[in-house]
PDB file of C-alpha atoms in Angstrom:
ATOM      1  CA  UNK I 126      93.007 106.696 129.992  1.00 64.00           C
ATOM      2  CA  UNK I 127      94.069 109.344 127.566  1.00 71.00           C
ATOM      3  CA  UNK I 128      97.570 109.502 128.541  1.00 73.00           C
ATOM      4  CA  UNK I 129      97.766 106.142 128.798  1.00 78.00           C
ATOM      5  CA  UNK I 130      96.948 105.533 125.208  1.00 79.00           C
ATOM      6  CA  UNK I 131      98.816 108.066 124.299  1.00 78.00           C
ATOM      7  CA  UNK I 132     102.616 106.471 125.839  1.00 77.00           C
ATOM      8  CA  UNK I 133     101.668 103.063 124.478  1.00 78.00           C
ATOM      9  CA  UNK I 134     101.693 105.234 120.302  1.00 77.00           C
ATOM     10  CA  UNK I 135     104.371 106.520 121.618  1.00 75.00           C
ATOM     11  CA  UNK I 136     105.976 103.626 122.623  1.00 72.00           C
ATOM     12  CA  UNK I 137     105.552 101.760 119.999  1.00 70.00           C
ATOM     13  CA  UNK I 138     107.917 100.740 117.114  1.00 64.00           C
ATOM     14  CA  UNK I 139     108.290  97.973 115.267  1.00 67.00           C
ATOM     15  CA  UNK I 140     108.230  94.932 117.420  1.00 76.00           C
ATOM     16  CA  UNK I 141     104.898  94.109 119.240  1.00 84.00           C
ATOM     17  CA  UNK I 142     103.921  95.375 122.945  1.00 87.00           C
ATOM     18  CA  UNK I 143     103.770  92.617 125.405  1.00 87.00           C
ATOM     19  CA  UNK I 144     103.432  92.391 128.951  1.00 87.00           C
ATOM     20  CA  UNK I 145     106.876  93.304 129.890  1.00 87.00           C
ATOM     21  CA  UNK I 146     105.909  96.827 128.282  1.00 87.00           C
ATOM     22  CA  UNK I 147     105.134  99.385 131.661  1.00 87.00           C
ATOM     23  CA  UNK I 148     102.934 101.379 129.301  1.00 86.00           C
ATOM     24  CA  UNK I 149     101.152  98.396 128.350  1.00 89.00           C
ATOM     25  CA  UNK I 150     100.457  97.233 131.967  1.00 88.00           C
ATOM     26  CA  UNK I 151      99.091 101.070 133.505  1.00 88.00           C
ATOM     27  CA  UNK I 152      97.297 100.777 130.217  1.00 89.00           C
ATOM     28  CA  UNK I 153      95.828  97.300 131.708  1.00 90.00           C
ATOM     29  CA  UNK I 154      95.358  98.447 134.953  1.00 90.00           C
ATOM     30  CA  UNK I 155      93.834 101.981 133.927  1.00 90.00           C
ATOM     31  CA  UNK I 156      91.522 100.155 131.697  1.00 92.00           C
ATOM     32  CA  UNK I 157      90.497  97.489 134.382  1.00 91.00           C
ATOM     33  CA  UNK I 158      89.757  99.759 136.799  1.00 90.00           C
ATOM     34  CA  UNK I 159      87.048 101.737 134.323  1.00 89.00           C
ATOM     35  CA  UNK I 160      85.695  98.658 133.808  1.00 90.00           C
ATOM     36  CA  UNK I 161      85.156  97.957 137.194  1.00 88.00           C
ATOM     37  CA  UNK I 162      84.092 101.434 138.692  1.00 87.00           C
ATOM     38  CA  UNK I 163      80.960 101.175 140.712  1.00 85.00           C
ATOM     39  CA  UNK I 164      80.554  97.628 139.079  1.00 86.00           C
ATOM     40  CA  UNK I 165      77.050  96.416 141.156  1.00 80.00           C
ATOM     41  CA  UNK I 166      77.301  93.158 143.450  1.00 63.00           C
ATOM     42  CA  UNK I 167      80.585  91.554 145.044  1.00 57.00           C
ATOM     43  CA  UNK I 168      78.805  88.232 144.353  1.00 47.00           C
ATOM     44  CA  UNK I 169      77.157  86.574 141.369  1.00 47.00           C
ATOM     45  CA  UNK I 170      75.975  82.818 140.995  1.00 43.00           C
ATOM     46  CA  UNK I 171      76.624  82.534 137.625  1.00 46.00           C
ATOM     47  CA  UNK I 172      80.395  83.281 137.686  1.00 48.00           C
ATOM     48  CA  UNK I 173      82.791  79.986 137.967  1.00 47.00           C
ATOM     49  CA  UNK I 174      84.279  81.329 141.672  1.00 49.00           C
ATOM     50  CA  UNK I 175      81.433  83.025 142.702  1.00 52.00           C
ATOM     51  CA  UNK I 176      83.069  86.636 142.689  1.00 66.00           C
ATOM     52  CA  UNK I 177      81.262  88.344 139.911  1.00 74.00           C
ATOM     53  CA  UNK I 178      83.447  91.373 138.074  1.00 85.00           C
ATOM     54  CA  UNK I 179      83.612  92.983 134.666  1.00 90.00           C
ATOM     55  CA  UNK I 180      83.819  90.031 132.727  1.00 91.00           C
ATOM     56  CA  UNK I 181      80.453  88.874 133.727  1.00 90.00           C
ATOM     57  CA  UNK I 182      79.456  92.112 131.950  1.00 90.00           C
ATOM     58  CA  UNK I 183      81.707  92.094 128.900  1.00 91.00           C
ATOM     59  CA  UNK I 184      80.436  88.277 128.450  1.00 89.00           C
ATOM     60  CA  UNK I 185      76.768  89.338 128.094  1.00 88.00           C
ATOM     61  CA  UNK I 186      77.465  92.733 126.506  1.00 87.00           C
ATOM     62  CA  UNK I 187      80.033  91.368 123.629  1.00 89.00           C
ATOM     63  CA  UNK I 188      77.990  88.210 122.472  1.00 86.00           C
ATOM     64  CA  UNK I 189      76.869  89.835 119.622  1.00 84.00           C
ATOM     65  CA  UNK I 190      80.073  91.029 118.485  1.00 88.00           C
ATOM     66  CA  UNK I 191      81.001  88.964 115.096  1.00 86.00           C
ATOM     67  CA  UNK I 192      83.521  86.325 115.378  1.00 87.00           C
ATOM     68  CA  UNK I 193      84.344  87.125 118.970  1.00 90.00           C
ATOM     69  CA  UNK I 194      86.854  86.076 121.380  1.00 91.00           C
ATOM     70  CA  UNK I 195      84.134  85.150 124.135  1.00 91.00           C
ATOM     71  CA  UNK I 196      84.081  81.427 124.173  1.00 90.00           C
ATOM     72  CA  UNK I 197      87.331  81.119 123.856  1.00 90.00           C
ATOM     73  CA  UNK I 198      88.245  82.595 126.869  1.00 90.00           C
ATOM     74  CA  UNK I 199      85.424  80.977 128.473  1.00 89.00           C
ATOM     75  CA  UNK I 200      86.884  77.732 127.263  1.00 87.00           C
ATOM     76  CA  UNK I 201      90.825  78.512 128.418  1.00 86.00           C
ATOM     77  CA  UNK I 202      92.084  75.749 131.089  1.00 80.00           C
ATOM     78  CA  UNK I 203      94.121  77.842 132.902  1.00 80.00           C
ATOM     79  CA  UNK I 204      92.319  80.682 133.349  1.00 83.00           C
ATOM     80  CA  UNK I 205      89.380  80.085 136.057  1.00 81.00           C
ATOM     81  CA  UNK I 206      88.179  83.345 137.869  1.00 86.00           C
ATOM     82  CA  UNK I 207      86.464  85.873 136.628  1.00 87.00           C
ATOM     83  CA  UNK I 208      89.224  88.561 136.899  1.00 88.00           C
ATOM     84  CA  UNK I 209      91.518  86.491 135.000  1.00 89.00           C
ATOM     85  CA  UNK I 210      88.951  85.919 132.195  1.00 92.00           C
ATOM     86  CA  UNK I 211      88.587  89.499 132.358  1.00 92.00           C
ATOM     87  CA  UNK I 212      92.786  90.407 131.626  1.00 92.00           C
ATOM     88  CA  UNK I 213      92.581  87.423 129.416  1.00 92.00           C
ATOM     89  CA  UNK I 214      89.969  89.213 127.037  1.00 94.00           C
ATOM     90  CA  UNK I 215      91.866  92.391 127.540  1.00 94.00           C
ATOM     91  CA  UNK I 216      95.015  91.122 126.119  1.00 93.00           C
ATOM     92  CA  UNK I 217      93.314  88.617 123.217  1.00 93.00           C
ATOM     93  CA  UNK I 218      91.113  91.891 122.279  1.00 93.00           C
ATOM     94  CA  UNK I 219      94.186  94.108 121.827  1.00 93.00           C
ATOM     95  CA  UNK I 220      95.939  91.306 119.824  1.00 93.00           C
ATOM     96  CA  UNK I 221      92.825  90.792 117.923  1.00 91.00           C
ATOM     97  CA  UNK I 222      92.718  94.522 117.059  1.00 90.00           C
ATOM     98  CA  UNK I 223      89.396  95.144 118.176  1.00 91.00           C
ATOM     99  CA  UNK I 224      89.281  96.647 121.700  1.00 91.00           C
ATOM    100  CA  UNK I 225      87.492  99.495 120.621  1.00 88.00           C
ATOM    101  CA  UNK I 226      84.730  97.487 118.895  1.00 89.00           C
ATOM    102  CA  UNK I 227      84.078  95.069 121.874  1.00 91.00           C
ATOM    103  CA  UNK I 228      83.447  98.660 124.001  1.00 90.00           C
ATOM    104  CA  UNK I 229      80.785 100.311 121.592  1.00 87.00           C
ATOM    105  CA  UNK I 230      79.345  97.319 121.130  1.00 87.00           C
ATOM    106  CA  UNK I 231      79.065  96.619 124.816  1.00 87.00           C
ATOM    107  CA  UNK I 232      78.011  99.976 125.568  1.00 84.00           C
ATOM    108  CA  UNK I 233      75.315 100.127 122.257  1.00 82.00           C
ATOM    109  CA  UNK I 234      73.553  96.870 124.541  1.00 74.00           C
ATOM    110  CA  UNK I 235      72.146  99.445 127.089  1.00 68.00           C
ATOM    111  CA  UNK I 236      69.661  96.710 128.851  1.00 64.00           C
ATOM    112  CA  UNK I 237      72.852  95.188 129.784  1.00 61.00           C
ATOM    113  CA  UNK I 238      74.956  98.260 131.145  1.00 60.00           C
ATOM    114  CA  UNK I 239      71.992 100.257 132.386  1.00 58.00           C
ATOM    115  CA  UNK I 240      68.472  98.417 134.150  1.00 53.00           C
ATOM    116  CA  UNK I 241      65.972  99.374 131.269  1.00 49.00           C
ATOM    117  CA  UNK I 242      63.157  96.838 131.626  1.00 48.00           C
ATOM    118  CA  UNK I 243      64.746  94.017 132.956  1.00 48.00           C
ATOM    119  CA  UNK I 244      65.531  91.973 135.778  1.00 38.00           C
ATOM    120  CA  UNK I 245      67.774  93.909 138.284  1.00 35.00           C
ATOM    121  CA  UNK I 246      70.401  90.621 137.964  1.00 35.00           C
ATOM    122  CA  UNK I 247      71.437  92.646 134.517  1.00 49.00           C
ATOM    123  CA  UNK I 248      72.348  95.707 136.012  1.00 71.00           C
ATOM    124  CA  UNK I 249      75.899  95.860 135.932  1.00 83.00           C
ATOM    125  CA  UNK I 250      76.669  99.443 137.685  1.00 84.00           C
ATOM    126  CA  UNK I 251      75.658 101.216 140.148  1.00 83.00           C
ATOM    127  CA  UNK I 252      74.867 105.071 139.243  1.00 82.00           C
ATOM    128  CA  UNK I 253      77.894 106.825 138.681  1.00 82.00           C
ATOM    129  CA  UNK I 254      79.744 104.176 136.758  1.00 85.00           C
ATOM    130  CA  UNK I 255      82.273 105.407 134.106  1.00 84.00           C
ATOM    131  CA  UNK I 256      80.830 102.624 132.032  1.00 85.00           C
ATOM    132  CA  UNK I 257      76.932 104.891 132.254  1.00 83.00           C
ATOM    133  CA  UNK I 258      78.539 108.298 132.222  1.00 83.00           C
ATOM    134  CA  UNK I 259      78.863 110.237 128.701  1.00 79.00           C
ATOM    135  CA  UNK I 260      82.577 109.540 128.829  1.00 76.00           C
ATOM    136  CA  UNK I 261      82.389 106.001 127.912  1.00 79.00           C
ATOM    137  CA  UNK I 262      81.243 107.121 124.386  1.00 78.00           C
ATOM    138  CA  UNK I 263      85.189 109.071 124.457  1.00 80.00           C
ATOM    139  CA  UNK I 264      86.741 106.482 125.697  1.00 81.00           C
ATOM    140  CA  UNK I 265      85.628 103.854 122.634  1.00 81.00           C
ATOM    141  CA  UNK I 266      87.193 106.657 120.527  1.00 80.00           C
ATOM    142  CA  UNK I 267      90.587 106.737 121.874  1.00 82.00           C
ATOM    143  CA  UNK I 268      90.412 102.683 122.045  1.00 86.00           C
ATOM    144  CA  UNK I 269      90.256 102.923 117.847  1.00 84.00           C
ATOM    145  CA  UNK I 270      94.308 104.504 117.668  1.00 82.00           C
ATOM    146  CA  UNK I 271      95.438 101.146 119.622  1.00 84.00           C
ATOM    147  CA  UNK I 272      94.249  99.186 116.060  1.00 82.00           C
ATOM    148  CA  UNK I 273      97.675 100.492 114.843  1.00 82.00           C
ATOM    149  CA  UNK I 274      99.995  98.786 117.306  1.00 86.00           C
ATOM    150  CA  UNK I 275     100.619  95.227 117.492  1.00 87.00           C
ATOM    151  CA  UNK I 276     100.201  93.219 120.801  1.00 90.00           C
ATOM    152  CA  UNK I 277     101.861  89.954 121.529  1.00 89.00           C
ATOM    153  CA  UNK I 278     100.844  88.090 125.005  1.00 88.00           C
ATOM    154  CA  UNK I 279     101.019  85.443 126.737  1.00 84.00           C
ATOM    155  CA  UNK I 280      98.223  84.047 128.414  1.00 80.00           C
ATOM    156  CA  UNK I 281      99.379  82.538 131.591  1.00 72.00           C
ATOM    157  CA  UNK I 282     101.651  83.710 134.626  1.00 59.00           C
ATOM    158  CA  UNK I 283     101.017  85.654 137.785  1.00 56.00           C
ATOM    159  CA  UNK I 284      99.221  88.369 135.780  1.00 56.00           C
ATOM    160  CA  UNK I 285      96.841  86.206 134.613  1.00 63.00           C
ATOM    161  CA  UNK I 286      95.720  84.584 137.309  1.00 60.00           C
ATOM    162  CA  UNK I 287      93.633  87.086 138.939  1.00 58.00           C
ATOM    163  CA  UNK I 288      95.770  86.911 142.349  1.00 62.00           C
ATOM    164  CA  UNK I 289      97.960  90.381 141.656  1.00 64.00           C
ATOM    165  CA  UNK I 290      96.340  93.194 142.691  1.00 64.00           C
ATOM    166  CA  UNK I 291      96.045  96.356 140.267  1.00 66.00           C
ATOM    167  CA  UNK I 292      98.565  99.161 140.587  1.00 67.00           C
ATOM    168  CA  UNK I 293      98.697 101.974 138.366  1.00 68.00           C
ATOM    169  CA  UNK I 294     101.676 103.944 138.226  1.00 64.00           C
ATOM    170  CA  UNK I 295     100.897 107.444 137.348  1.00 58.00           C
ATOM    171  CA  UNK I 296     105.216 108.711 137.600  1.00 61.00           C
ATOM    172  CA  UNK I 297     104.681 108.841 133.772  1.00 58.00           C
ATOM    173  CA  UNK I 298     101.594 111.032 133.274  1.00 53.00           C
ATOM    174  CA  UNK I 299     103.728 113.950 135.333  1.00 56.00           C
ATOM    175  CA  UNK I 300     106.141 114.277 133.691  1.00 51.00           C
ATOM    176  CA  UNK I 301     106.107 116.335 130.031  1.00 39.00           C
ATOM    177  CA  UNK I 302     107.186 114.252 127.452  1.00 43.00           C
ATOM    178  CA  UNK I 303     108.749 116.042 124.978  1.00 44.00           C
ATOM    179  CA  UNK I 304     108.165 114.686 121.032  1.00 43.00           C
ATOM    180  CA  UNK I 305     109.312 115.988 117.677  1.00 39.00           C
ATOM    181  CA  UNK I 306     107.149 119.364 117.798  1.00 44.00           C
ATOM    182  CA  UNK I 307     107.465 120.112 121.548  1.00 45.00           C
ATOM    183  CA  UNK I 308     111.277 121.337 121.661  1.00 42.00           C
ATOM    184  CA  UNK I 309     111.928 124.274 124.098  1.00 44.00           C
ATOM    185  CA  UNK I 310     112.801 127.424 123.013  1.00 45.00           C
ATOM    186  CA  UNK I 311     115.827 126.614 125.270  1.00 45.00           C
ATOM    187  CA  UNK I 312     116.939 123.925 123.421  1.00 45.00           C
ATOM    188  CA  UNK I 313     116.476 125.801 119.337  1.00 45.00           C
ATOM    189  CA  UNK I 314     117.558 128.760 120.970  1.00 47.00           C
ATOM    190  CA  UNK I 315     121.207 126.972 122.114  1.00 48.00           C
ATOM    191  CA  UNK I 316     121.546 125.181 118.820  1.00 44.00           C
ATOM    192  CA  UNK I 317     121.051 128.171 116.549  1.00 41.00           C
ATOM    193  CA  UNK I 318     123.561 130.197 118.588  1.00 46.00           C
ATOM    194  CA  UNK I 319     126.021 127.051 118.425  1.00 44.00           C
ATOM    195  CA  UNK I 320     125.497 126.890 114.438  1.00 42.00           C
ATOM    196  CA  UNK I 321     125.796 130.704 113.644  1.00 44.00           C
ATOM    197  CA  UNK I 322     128.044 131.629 116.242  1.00 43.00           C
ATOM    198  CA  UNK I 323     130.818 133.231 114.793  1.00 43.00           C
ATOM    199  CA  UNK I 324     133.079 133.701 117.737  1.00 45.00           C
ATOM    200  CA  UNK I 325     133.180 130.175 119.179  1.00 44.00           C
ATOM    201  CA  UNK I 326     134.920 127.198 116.674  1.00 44.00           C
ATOM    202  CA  UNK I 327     133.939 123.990 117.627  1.00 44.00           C
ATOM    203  CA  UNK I 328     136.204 121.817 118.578  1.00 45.00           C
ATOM    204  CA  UNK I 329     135.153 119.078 116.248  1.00 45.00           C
ATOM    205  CA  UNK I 330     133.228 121.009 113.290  1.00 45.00           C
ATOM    206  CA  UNK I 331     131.333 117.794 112.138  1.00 46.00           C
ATOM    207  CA  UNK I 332     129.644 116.446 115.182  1.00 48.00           C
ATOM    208  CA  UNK I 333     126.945 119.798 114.732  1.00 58.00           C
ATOM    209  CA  UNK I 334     125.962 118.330 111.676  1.00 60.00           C
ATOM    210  CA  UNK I 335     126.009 114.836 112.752  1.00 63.00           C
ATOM    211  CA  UNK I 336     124.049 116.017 115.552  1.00 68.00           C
ATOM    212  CA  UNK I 337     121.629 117.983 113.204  1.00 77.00           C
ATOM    213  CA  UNK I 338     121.231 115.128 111.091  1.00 80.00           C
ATOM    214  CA  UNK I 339     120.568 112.943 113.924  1.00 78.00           C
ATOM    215  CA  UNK I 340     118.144 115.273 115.320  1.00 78.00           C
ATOM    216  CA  UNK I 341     116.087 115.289 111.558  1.00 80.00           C
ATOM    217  CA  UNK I 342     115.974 111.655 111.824  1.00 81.00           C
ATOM    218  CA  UNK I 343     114.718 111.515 115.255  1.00 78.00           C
ATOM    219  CA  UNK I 344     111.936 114.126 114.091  1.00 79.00           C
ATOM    220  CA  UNK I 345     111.307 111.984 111.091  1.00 83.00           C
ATOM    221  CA  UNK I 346     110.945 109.028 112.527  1.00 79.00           C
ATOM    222  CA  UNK I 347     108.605 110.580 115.464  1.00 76.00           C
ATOM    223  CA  UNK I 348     106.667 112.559 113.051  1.00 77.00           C
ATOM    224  CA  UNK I 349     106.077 108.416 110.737  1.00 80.00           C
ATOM    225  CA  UNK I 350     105.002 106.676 113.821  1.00 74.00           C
ATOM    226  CA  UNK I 351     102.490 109.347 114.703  1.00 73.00           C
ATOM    227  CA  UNK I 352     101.015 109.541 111.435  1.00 77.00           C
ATOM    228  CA  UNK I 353     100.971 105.830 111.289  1.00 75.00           C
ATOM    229  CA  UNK I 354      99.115 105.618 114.348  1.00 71.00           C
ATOM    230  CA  UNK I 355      96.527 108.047 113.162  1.00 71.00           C
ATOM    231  CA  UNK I 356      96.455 106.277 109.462  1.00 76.00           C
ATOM    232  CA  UNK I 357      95.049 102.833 111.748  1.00 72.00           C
ATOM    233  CA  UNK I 358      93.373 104.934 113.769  1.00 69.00           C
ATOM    234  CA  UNK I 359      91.036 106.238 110.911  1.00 75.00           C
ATOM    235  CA  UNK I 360      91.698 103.138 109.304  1.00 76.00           C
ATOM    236  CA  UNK I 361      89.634 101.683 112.126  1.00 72.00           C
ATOM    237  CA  UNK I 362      87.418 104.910 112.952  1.00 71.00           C
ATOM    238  CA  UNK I 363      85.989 104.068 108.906  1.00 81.00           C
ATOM    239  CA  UNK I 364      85.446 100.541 109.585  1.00 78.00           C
ATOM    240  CA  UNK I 365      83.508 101.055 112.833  1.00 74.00           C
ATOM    241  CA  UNK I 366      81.388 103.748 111.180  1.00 79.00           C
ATOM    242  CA  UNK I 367      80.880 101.283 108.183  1.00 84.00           C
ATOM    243  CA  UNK I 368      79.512  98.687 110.555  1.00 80.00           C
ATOM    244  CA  UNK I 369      77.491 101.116 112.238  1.00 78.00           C
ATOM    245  CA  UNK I 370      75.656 102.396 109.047  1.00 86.00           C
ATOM    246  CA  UNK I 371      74.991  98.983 108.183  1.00 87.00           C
ATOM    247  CA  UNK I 372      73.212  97.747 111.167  1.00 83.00           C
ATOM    248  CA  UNK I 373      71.361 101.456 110.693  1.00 86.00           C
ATOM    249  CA  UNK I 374      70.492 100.564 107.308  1.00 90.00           C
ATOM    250  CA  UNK I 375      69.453  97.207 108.516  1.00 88.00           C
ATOM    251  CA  UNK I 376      66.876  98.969 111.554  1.00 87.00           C
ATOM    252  CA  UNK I 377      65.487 101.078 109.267  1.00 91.00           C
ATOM    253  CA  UNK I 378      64.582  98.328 106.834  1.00 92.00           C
ATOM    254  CA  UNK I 379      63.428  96.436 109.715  1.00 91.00           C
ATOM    255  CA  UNK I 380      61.490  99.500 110.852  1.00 91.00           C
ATOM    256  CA  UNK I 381      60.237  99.984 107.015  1.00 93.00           C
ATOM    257  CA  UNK I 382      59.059  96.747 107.276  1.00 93.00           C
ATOM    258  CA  UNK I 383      57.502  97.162 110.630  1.00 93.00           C
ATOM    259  CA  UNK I 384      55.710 100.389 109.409  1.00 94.00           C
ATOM    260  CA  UNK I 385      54.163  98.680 106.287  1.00 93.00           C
ATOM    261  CA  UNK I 386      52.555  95.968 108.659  1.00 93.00           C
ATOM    262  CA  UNK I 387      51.171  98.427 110.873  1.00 93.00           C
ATOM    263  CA  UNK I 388      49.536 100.005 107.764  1.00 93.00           C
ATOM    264  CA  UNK I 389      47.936  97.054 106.030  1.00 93.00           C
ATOM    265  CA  UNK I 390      46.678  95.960 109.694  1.00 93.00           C
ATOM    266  CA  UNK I 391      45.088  99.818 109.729  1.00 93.00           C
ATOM    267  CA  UNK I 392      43.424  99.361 106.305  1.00 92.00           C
ATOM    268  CA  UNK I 393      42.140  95.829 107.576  1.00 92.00           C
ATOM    269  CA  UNK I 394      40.520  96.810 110.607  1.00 92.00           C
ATOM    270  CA  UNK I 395      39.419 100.206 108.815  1.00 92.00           C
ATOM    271  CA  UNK I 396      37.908  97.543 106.680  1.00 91.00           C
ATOM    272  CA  UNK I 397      36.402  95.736 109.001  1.00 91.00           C
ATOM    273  CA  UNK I 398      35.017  98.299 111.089  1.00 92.00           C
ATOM    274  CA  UNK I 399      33.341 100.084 108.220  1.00 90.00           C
ATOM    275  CA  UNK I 400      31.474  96.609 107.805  1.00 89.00           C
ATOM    276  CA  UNK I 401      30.240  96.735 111.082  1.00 89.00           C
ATOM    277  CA  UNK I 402      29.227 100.256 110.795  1.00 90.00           C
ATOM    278  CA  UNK I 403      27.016  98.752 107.812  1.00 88.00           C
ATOM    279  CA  UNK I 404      25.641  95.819 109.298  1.00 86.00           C
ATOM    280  CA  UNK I 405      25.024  98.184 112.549  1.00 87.00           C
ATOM    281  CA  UNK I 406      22.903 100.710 110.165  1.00 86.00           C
ATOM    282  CA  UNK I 407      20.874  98.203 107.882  1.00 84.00           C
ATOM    283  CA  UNK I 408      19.998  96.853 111.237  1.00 83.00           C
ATOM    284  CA  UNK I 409      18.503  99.729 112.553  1.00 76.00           C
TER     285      UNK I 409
END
């Protein structure tokens, strides 16, 4: 998942990522498959074709999420099984900017994910699940960097229909990419002998210039779209710890509350058991 996320920053320049994008769909498929690792029961009745997958979960887990993208998917014509619901809210929460909060708060709603207490219909996953292992909590934080690229889908064709089976291509993840601070020592090694040798003349004495202009540029423009990405990223990383110390704030009011209640119900039955203690001794 790492790598993945890391070719689609790379990837990315000016004009939105769409499904035509081969980063985008490994990203897709890598991020599918999490989501449905060790996911419990091949068959739910409450799903619309009767195969129950990860967006039964997300449904459930993500209602809570402000202004969220739930019922509209839910509500889309076109898009009738559960696995195409599920792509659906993948692309329309990456548009949306917001992938990363849909996860935390999915995986913050543990009597969903885990079986805490509840009816074993809510379990989710089986033990063993990415989704229950400490690595989900990683996984929300590499989600937060995709808040600086834009995504542009469309919601219908074969990928949407739940039909075409997920492949993931992992070609890309073998190979070593190199960016603007990864040159060889080959490669600055050849082009300060080419620029200081004295006994070779090149044949054209601009083009190492051009070149070495080019080559700034290139490093530039690298080195911007990396520190863009990380500007949204803790762009996002602020706003996600923003809404998390407000629903903290929010508990510990509650709990405040919850504590003062407790205490006058003490002082009352104190109270009331000191009167008894009285009427008990005049008695006697």
């Amino acid at each position: 998942a790492r790598f993945s996320v890391k070719t689609l920053l790379e990837k990315y320049t000016a004009d939105p990522i769409d499904d035509s994008s081969e980063e985008f769909v490994n990203f897709a498929a890598i991020l599918e498959q999490i989501l449905s690792h060790r996911f419990k029961g091949p068959v739910s009745w409450f799903s619309s074709d009767g195969q129950r997958g990860f967006w039964d979960y997300i449904r459930l887990a993500c209602s809570k999420v402000t202004n969220n993208c739930i019922s509209s998917i839910e509500n889309m014509e076109n898009i009738s099984t559960s696995r195409a619901k599920g792509r659906a809210w993948i692309r329309v929460a990456l548009m949306e900017k917001r992938m990363s909060e849909y996860i935390s708060t999915a995986l913050r709603d543990t009597r969903t994910t885990r079986c805490n207490h509840v009816s074993p219909r809510r379990r989710f996953y089986d033990d063993g699940a990415i989704m229950l292992r400490e690595e989900s909590a990683v996984l929300t934080g590499m989600l937060i960097g995709l808040s600086a690229i834009d995504f542009s889908f469309c919601l219908k064709g074969e990928e949407m229909d739940g039909k075409t089976p997920v492949v993931i291509d992992y070609t890309p993840y073998l190979k070593f990419t190199q960016t603007y601070d990864h040159l060889s020592e080959e490669e600055e090694r050849g082009s300060v002998e080419s620029s200081t040798s004295e006994d070779s003349t090149p044949e054209h004495p601009y083009l190492p210039l051009e070149d070495s202009w080019y080559n700034k540029w290139r490093k530039m423009e690298q080195k911007f779209r990396i520190v863009y990405a990380q500007k949204g990223y803790l762009e996002e990383l602020v706003r996600l710890r923003e809404s998390q110390l407000k629903d903290l704030e929010a508990e510990n009011k509650r709990l405040k509350l919850r504590l003062e209640e407790v205490m006058v119900q003490n002082q009352l039955e104190k109270r009331e058991l000191e009167g008894v203690i009285l009427e008990l001794q005049e008695q006697l």
